[in-house]
Structures are given as C-alpha cells and as structure tokens.
Amino acid sequence: MTEQQNVVPFQSGKSVQSNKSADKQKSAPAPQELGVLARLIERFAPHDGRFDLPVPGLHVLRQSSPSSELQHTLSKPGLCLVAQGTKCVYLADRRYEYNESRMAVYAAEVPLGVKFIEASKAEPYLCLVVHIDRKKLSELIFRAYPNGLPMTRHNEAIYLDEANPDIVRSAIRMLELILSQDNADLLAPLMIDEILIRLLRSPAGAAIAHIGLSDSHAFKVAEAITWIKEHFREPIKIDHLAELANMSSSSFHHHFKSVTKMTPLQFQKTMRLQEARQLLLTRAVDISTACHRVGYASVSQFSREYSRMFGRAPSKDISHYRDH
C-alpha cells in the first residue's frame, strides 16, 4: 500500500453550484457536541469491537489501541461519523484518513486495508455507522432533489469531507432516543431518514444519490460487485459482467475501475485472498485446502499472490498472527 494520501472530494464544478444547500458554509461540529456523541457511543460500546444497535441499520465501533499492522475487510455502503480518534483505510493505491473533523461515506462494497491511527484506552476511537440501503436511498432522492438530480462526474467507492454539524446533531438526538427507548422502534428509522436526507443535500449528495438510481453507472457497478462477491470462486468473464450491468465491455471496465480502483479480475483476486486468509486464521484448514476453496488451481500461484498482498507467505503469516 502506498502512503500517499489521496483525499477524494465529494463534488466539484457545476454540480456543486446547482445544490444551494451545498453552497452554504458549514462550521465544524462543536467540541462539546462531539463529546456528547462520544459518550453516547460509549454507552453502546463498553469495550473494543463492533456493536449493532437495537435499531436496524446502525452500529458503533470502538478501538482502544493503534493498529500494529494492516487489517483486511470488505466495506459496506454507509456513513461513518467519528466522535473521537483517527482511522485510515487503503483502497488499491489510495489512502483515506478520517477523524472527528472529517466524515467518510462508503458508496460500494470494496476490499480494504484498515489501520487505526489515533486510539488509546483514555481516548478510544469511537464511530457511529449509518448503513446506506440502496432501495431506501432511491426513495429519499426525490424528496431531497424535487427538481431533479444534478449531474456529477465523480463515481467513487469512498468519499471524504468535513464533518457536518447538522448530521452530528441529528445523530446525537437519535442515539439519545434509542437509549431512552421512547418509541425508538418507530421514530429512530425516521431519524435515519433525516440523516440520509441531510447527507443527500450536502456537497456529497449528487454523487452519493447515484448509488440509489438503477440507471446510474454507480448502481450498475454495485450490481456487478454483488455478483463477483457471490461468485468469486468461479472464473469470470468481462463480457458477462458487462451484460449484467447493461453496458459495453469497454464502458463497464472503465466505470468499474473508476469506482473500485481495480479491474474486475484484480477485485476478484483480492476477495479470494481475503477469504483464504480468513479460512486459514479461523478454520484451521491447511494451505492447499484454503487455496482450492477460494478458486485457485495452483498452490504455488496462490502462495505468490498471498505473499504479495499480505507481505508474508501463508504459513509465516498464520504463525505470525497466532504468535501475536
């Protein structure tokens, strides 16, 4: 992974000017508001880990130490609001860092490397994640953009921008409601809608809205990603994926790489290797078994590509993991 930071702007050019709400200058969230958000997240996350909230579509994360090395995972579409600490994620050759002053939006399922940069027992990394459901988003788009959706040239898997104080306040009210259990099952989903509408009306809005538009390139690439995720063990053909996405092969290849920063074959290989590592770490299978379960025919090729991605040969990587 490269250490060069590439921060992807939410929007630029004419599409920003067409959204009047996005033109308004927003101040950063107040420190006391971030403190309240942090304390609320800690109520749901008493120790390190991920915790699903009692309302579907929400979870919180807590981490009380910096990462010693890269962790690997698959992202899910969602909005990440950090109340405390700093996290860094790597997608192909890009590096994205966010904290309480910068929120992140994941617009697609992509394989990531993850590091926690600033986290301690005294001040753990604390984050609220609001899942983004494409069907729900498609319902909200027309409320947020009654006069039509502005055009955007950006199709990305990850967007970063300054934390939105209105969204932070909405999140605080929502978590307080869930803790009070005052009709939270009925009202919290409406507050999630409020947060997503505020997100759609932010500078991120036009780009993120394309996740929910069935005829958009972002939506079609997301459909192809879903297919690869479900069939990553099988050989894939670009023509077949392009047909599923209702694009020409050249157009599909271009838009897929624009979103994921990888070719479809690179994406498949990354998913195979991540799954193989998970098998080796958690199911005590041997290297040959893991290799064939994820779709590799050659153990030597598997070992070479595994070493290239994780920095160690499979046997050494597993020994290192167990020792630490």
Short mmCIF file of C-alpha atoms in Angstrom, two decimals:
data_model
loop_
_atom_site.label_atom_id
_atom_site.label_comp_id
_atom_site.label_asym_id
_atom_site.label_seq_id
_atom_site.Cartn_x
_atom_site.Cartn_y
_atom_site.Cartn_z
CA MET A 1 0.00 0.00 0.00
CA THR A 2 1.22 3.45 -0.80
CA GLU A 3 1.48 6.04 1.95
CA GLN A 4 0.43 8.88 -0.34
CA GLN A 5 -2.87 10.35 0.84
CA ASN A 6 -5.47 10.91 -1.85
CA VAL A 7 -8.50 12.67 -0.41
CA VAL A 8 -11.44 12.36 -2.76
CA PRO A 9 -13.66 15.45 -2.77
CA PHE A 10 -17.39 14.95 -2.61
CA GLN A 11 -18.05 17.12 -5.66
CA SER A 12 -16.51 19.80 -7.76
CA GLY A 13 -17.53 22.08 -10.57
CA LYS A 14 -21.05 22.89 -11.72
CA SER A 15 -22.78 20.10 -9.82
CA VAL A 16 -21.94 21.80 -6.51
CA GLN A 17 -23.29 25.11 -7.70
CA SER A 18 -26.61 23.54 -8.61
CA ASN A 19 -27.26 22.48 -5.00
CA LYS A 20 -27.99 25.61 -2.97
CA SER A 21 -27.85 23.76 0.32
CA ALA A 22 -24.35 22.57 -0.52
CA ASP A 23 -23.24 26.17 -1.10
CA LYS A 24 -23.89 27.21 2.48
CA GLN A 25 -20.74 27.39 4.55
CA LYS A 26 -20.96 24.94 7.43
CA SER A 27 -19.00 25.37 10.61
CA ALA A 28 -17.28 22.35 12.13
CA PRO A 29 -19.10 20.40 14.86
CA ALA A 30 -18.58 22.00 18.26
CA PRO A 31 -16.16 20.13 20.59
CA GLN A 32 -18.92 19.78 23.20
CA GLU A 33 -21.23 18.15 20.63
CA LEU A 34 -18.52 15.67 19.66
CA GLY A 35 -18.02 14.98 23.37
CA VAL A 36 -21.71 14.19 23.76
CA LEU A 37 -21.62 11.93 20.69
CA ALA A 38 -18.56 10.12 22.08
CA ARG A 39 -20.23 9.49 25.45
CA LEU A 40 -23.35 8.17 23.73
CA ILE A 41 -21.34 5.79 21.55
CA GLU A 42 -19.52 4.52 24.65
CA ARG A 43 -22.89 3.64 26.18
CA PHE A 44 -23.42 1.19 23.33
CA ALA A 45 -19.76 0.06 23.11
CA PRO A 46 -18.48 -0.82 26.60
CA HIS A 47 -15.32 -2.44 25.18
CA ASP A 48 -13.48 -2.78 21.87
CA GLY A 49 -15.37 -4.18 18.91
CA ARG A 50 -18.42 -3.64 16.74
CA PHE A 51 -21.86 -3.38 18.33
CA ASP A 52 -25.16 -3.47 16.43
CA LEU A 53 -27.74 -1.07 17.84
CA PRO A 54 -31.31 -2.21 18.58
CA VAL A 55 -32.50 -0.28 15.53
CA PRO A 56 -31.63 -1.95 12.19
CA GLY A 57 -29.18 -0.04 10.03
CA LEU A 58 -26.94 1.27 12.81
CA HIS A 59 -23.79 0.08 14.53
CA VAL A 60 -20.94 1.58 16.53
CA LEU A 61 -17.21 0.82 16.68
CA ARG A 62 -14.71 1.15 19.50
CA GLN A 63 -10.93 0.63 19.34
CA SER A 64 -8.61 1.49 22.23
CA SER A 65 -5.18 0.99 20.65
CA PRO A 66 -3.48 1.87 17.35
CA SER A 67 -3.14 -0.91 14.79
CA SER A 68 0.21 -2.67 14.73
CA GLU A 69 -0.40 -3.78 11.14
CA LEU A 70 -2.97 -3.62 8.38
CA GLN A 71 -6.30 -5.40 8.86
CA HIS A 72 -8.34 -6.52 5.85
CA THR A 73 -12.09 -6.29 5.39
CA LEU A 74 -14.89 -5.67 2.91
CA SER A 75 -16.62 -2.31 3.19
CA LYS A 76 -20.39 -1.85 3.23
CA PRO A 77 -22.23 1.25 1.98
CA GLY A 78 -22.61 3.61 4.91
CA LEU A 79 -21.89 6.94 6.57
CA CYS A 80 -19.15 6.98 9.23
CA LEU A 81 -19.32 9.68 11.90
CA VAL A 82 -16.22 9.69 14.11
CA ALA A 83 -16.60 11.20 17.56
CA GLN A 84 -13.01 10.55 18.64
CA GLY A 85 -9.79 9.14 17.17
CA THR A 86 -8.45 8.63 13.65
CA LYS A 87 -8.83 5.77 11.18
CA CYS A 88 -7.08 5.16 7.87
CA VAL A 89 -8.27 2.88 5.06
CA TYR A 90 -6.50 1.80 1.89
CA LEU A 91 -8.22 1.01 -1.40
CA ALA A 92 -5.82 -0.23 -4.09
CA ASP A 93 -3.18 2.55 -4.22
CA ARG A 94 -5.27 5.17 -2.41
CA ARG A 95 -5.16 6.18 1.24
CA TYR A 96 -8.10 7.78 3.06
CA GLU A 97 -7.83 9.17 6.60
CA TYR A 98 -10.74 10.48 8.65
CA ASN A 99 -11.48 11.59 12.20
CA GLU A 100 -13.91 13.80 14.13
CA SER A 101 -13.35 16.68 11.70
CA ARG A 102 -13.89 14.62 8.56
CA MET A 103 -16.71 12.17 7.81
CA ALA A 104 -16.49 9.25 5.39
CA VAL A 105 -19.11 7.79 3.10
CA TYR A 106 -18.65 4.30 1.68
CA ALA A 107 -20.60 4.05 -1.54
CA ALA A 108 -19.74 0.48 -2.59
CA GLU A 109 -18.59 -2.87 -1.27
CA VAL A 110 -14.83 -2.92 -1.82
CA PRO A 111 -11.92 -4.80 -0.19
CA LEU A 112 -9.99 -2.51 2.14
CA GLY A 113 -6.90 -2.41 4.30
CA VAL A 114 -7.64 -0.76 7.66
CA LYS A 115 -5.49 0.88 10.34
CA PHE A 116 -6.46 2.74 13.49
CA ILE A 117 -4.04 5.66 13.75
CA GLU A 118 -5.15 7.52 16.89
CA ALA A 119 -6.73 5.37 19.59
CA SER A 120 -5.93 4.81 23.26
CA LYS A 121 -7.56 3.48 26.42
CA ALA A 122 -8.03 7.04 27.65
CA GLU A 123 -9.39 8.26 24.29
CA PRO A 124 -10.56 5.30 22.19
CA TYR A 125 -11.57 5.55 18.56
CA LEU A 126 -15.38 5.90 18.57
CA CYS A 127 -17.54 5.84 15.45
CA LEU A 128 -21.22 5.65 14.56
CA VAL A 129 -22.04 3.97 11.24
CA VAL A 130 -25.35 4.59 9.45
CA HIS A 131 -25.89 1.94 6.79
CA ILE A 132 -26.94 3.10 3.33
CA ASP A 133 -29.58 0.88 1.74
CA ARG A 134 -29.90 1.48 -2.00
CA LYS A 135 -33.69 0.97 -2.01
CA LYS A 136 -34.21 3.37 0.86
CA LEU A 137 -31.87 5.88 -0.76
CA SER A 138 -33.84 5.74 -4.01
CA GLU A 139 -37.00 6.70 -2.06
CA LEU A 140 -35.28 9.70 -0.47
CA ILE A 141 -33.59 11.04 -3.59
CA PHE A 142 -36.75 12.60 -4.96
CA ARG A 143 -37.51 14.32 -1.64
CA ALA A 144 -34.00 15.74 -1.48
CA TYR A 145 -33.97 16.72 -5.18
CA PRO A 146 -37.59 17.51 -6.19
CA ASN A 147 -36.34 19.50 -9.20
CA GLY A 148 -34.04 16.78 -10.49
CA LEU A 149 -30.66 15.37 -9.55
CA PRO A 150 -27.59 17.44 -10.54
CA MET A 151 -25.06 15.77 -12.78
CA THR A 152 -21.78 14.60 -11.28
CA ARG A 153 -18.56 13.41 -12.82
CA HIS A 154 -17.44 11.52 -9.73
CA ASN A 155 -18.15 7.84 -9.15
CA GLU A 156 -16.10 6.71 -6.18
CA ALA A 157 -16.24 3.94 -3.58
CA ILE A 158 -15.19 6.30 -0.75
CA TYR A 159 -15.90 10.00 -0.24
CA LEU A 160 -14.44 12.25 2.45
CA ASP A 161 -15.49 15.72 3.52
CA GLU A 162 -15.65 17.97 6.56
CA ALA A 163 -17.92 16.67 9.30
CA ASN A 164 -21.41 18.14 9.01
CA PRO A 165 -22.59 19.66 12.34
CA ASP A 166 -26.27 19.21 11.42
CA ILE A 167 -25.71 15.49 10.85
CA VAL A 168 -23.80 15.23 14.15
CA ARG A 169 -26.70 16.87 16.00
CA SER A 170 -29.19 14.55 14.29
CA ALA A 171 -27.09 11.56 15.32
CA ILE A 172 -27.00 12.77 18.94
CA ARG A 173 -30.78 13.11 19.07
CA MET A 174 -31.20 9.67 17.53
CA LEU A 175 -28.86 7.92 20.00
CA GLU A 176 -30.50 9.70 22.94
CA LEU A 177 -33.88 8.49 21.66
CA ILE A 178 -32.66 4.90 21.35
CA LEU A 179 -31.24 4.98 24.88
CA SER A 180 -34.50 6.37 26.28
CA GLN A 181 -36.48 3.65 24.43
CA ASP A 182 -39.23 6.21 23.89
CA ASN A 183 -40.92 4.74 20.79
CA ALA A 184 -37.46 4.28 19.30
CA ASP A 185 -38.65 1.46 17.04
CA LEU A 186 -41.00 3.93 15.32
CA LEU A 187 -39.06 7.18 15.48
CA ALA A 188 -35.43 6.12 15.01
CA PRO A 189 -35.98 4.97 11.38
CA LEU A 190 -37.38 8.44 10.64
CA MET A 191 -34.26 9.98 12.16
CA ILE A 192 -32.10 7.75 9.97
CA ASP A 193 -34.06 9.15 7.01
CA GLU A 194 -33.29 12.66 8.30
CA ILE A 195 -29.56 11.90 8.43
CA LEU A 196 -29.60 10.44 4.90
CA ILE A 197 -31.56 13.42 3.55
CA ARG A 198 -29.05 15.80 5.13
CA LEU A 199 -26.30 13.74 3.53
CA LEU A 200 -28.05 13.92 0.14
CA ARG A 201 -28.32 17.70 0.45
CA SER A 202 -24.63 18.04 1.36
CA PRO A 203 -21.84 18.51 -1.21
CA ALA A 204 -21.70 14.70 -1.29
CA GLY A 205 -25.32 14.47 -2.31
CA ALA A 206 -25.35 14.20 -6.09
CA ALA A 207 -22.53 11.65 -6.14
CA ILE A 208 -24.00 9.52 -3.35
CA ALA A 209 -27.51 9.69 -4.81
CA HIS A 210 -26.30 7.71 -7.82
CA ILE A 211 -25.96 4.66 -5.54
CA GLY A 212 -29.76 4.51 -5.49
CA LEU A 213 -30.50 5.23 -9.16
CA SER A 214 -30.99 1.99 -11.07
CA ASP A 215 -29.87 3.51 -14.38
CA SER A 216 -26.68 5.10 -12.98
CA HIS A 217 -23.19 3.78 -13.55
CA ALA A 218 -22.62 3.59 -9.78
CA PHE A 219 -25.70 1.38 -9.34
CA LYS A 220 -24.70 -0.92 -12.21
CA VAL A 221 -21.17 -1.30 -10.88
CA ALA A 222 -22.62 -2.12 -7.45
CA GLU A 223 -24.71 -4.87 -9.06
CA ALA A 224 -21.59 -6.29 -10.70
CA ILE A 225 -19.72 -6.16 -7.38
CA THR A 226 -22.54 -8.13 -5.75
CA TRP A 227 -22.26 -10.78 -8.47
CA ILE A 228 -18.47 -11.06 -8.06
CA LYS A 229 -18.84 -11.28 -4.28
CA GLU A 230 -21.28 -14.19 -4.63
CA HIS A 231 -19.28 -15.98 -7.36
CA PHE A 232 -15.66 -15.04 -6.63
CA ARG A 233 -14.59 -18.71 -6.64
CA GLU A 234 -15.67 -19.07 -10.28
CA PRO A 235 -13.86 -17.83 -13.39
CA ILE A 236 -15.31 -14.51 -14.52
CA LYS A 237 -15.69 -13.03 -17.98
CA ILE A 238 -15.80 -9.29 -18.51
CA ASP A 239 -18.36 -9.68 -21.31
CA HIS A 240 -20.70 -11.50 -18.93
CA LEU A 241 -20.34 -8.84 -16.22
CA ALA A 242 -20.84 -6.08 -18.78
CA GLU A 243 -24.02 -7.77 -19.96
CA LEU A 244 -25.30 -8.00 -16.37
CA ALA A 245 -24.57 -4.28 -15.96
CA ASN A 246 -26.18 -3.46 -19.32
CA MET A 247 -23.00 -1.77 -20.57
CA SER A 248 -20.50 -2.33 -23.33
CA SER A 249 -17.38 -4.20 -22.19
CA SER A 250 -15.16 -1.12 -22.54
CA SER A 251 -17.62 1.14 -20.70
CA PHE A 252 -18.08 -1.40 -17.91
CA HIS A 253 -14.34 -1.84 -17.46
CA HIS A 254 -13.85 1.94 -17.29
CA HIS A 255 -16.63 2.60 -14.76
CA PHE A 256 -15.76 -0.44 -12.62
CA LYS A 257 -12.17 0.74 -12.28
CA SER A 258 -13.32 4.33 -11.67
CA VAL A 259 -15.30 3.18 -8.63
CA THR A 260 -13.14 0.40 -7.20
CA LYS A 261 -9.65 1.50 -8.39
CA MET A 262 -9.21 -2.10 -9.60
CA THR A 263 -10.04 -4.14 -12.66
CA PRO A 264 -12.73 -6.82 -12.15
CA LEU A 265 -10.04 -9.52 -12.13
CA GLN A 266 -7.98 -7.66 -9.53
CA PHE A 267 -11.12 -7.22 -7.45
CA GLN A 268 -11.87 -10.96 -7.65
CA LYS A 269 -8.27 -11.86 -6.72
CA THR A 270 -8.37 -9.57 -3.68
CA MET A 271 -11.61 -11.13 -2.50
CA ARG A 272 -10.22 -14.64 -2.98
CA LEU A 273 -7.09 -13.86 -0.97
CA GLN A 274 -9.03 -12.17 1.84
CA GLU A 275 -11.36 -15.17 2.09
CA ALA A 276 -8.42 -17.60 2.04
CA ARG A 277 -6.71 -15.72 4.86
CA GLN A 278 -9.92 -15.82 6.88
CA LEU A 279 -10.15 -19.59 6.34
CA LEU A 280 -6.54 -20.09 7.43
CA LEU A 281 -6.93 -17.92 10.52
CA THR A 282 -10.30 -19.12 11.80
CA ARG A 283 -10.96 -22.63 10.50
CA ALA A 284 -7.56 -24.29 10.86
CA VAL A 285 -7.54 -25.59 7.27
CA ASP A 286 -4.27 -26.27 5.50
CA ILE A 287 -2.89 -24.04 2.75
CA SER A 288 -3.84 -26.39 -0.09
CA THR A 289 -7.45 -26.64 1.14
CA ALA A 290 -7.79 -22.86 1.50
CA CYS A 291 -6.25 -22.37 -1.94
CA HIS A 292 -8.75 -24.64 -3.70
CA ARG A 293 -11.78 -23.46 -1.69
CA VAL A 294 -11.36 -19.91 -2.96
CA GLY A 295 -10.93 -20.92 -6.59
CA TYR A 296 -7.17 -21.24 -7.16
CA ALA A 297 -5.94 -24.24 -9.16
CA SER A 298 -2.24 -23.75 -8.35
CA VAL A 299 -0.92 -23.69 -4.78
CA SER A 300 2.33 -22.05 -5.89
CA GLN A 301 0.46 -19.23 -7.66
CA PHE A 302 -1.77 -18.82 -4.61
CA SER A 303 1.26 -18.58 -2.30
CA ARG A 304 2.97 -15.99 -4.51
CA GLU A 305 -0.10 -13.76 -4.70
CA TYR A 306 -0.83 -14.21 -0.99
CA SER A 307 2.73 -13.13 -0.13
CA ARG A 308 2.46 -10.13 -2.43
CA MET A 309 -0.78 -8.95 -0.81
CA PHE A 310 -0.14 -9.68 2.89
CA GLY A 311 3.65 -9.32 2.97
CA ARG A 312 4.31 -12.86 4.19
CA ALA A 313 3.95 -16.39 2.84
CA PRO A 314 0.75 -18.14 4.07
CA SER A 315 2.50 -20.37 6.63
CA LYS A 316 4.57 -17.49 8.05
CA ASP A 317 1.54 -15.19 8.10
CA ILE A 318 -0.52 -17.66 10.14
CA SER A 319 2.36 -18.27 12.56
CA HIS A 320 2.86 -14.52 12.96
CA TYR A 321 -0.86 -13.99 13.61
CA ARG A 322 -1.02 -16.75 16.25
CA ASP A 323 2.17 -15.56 17.97
CA HIS A 324 0.81 -12.03 18.28
#
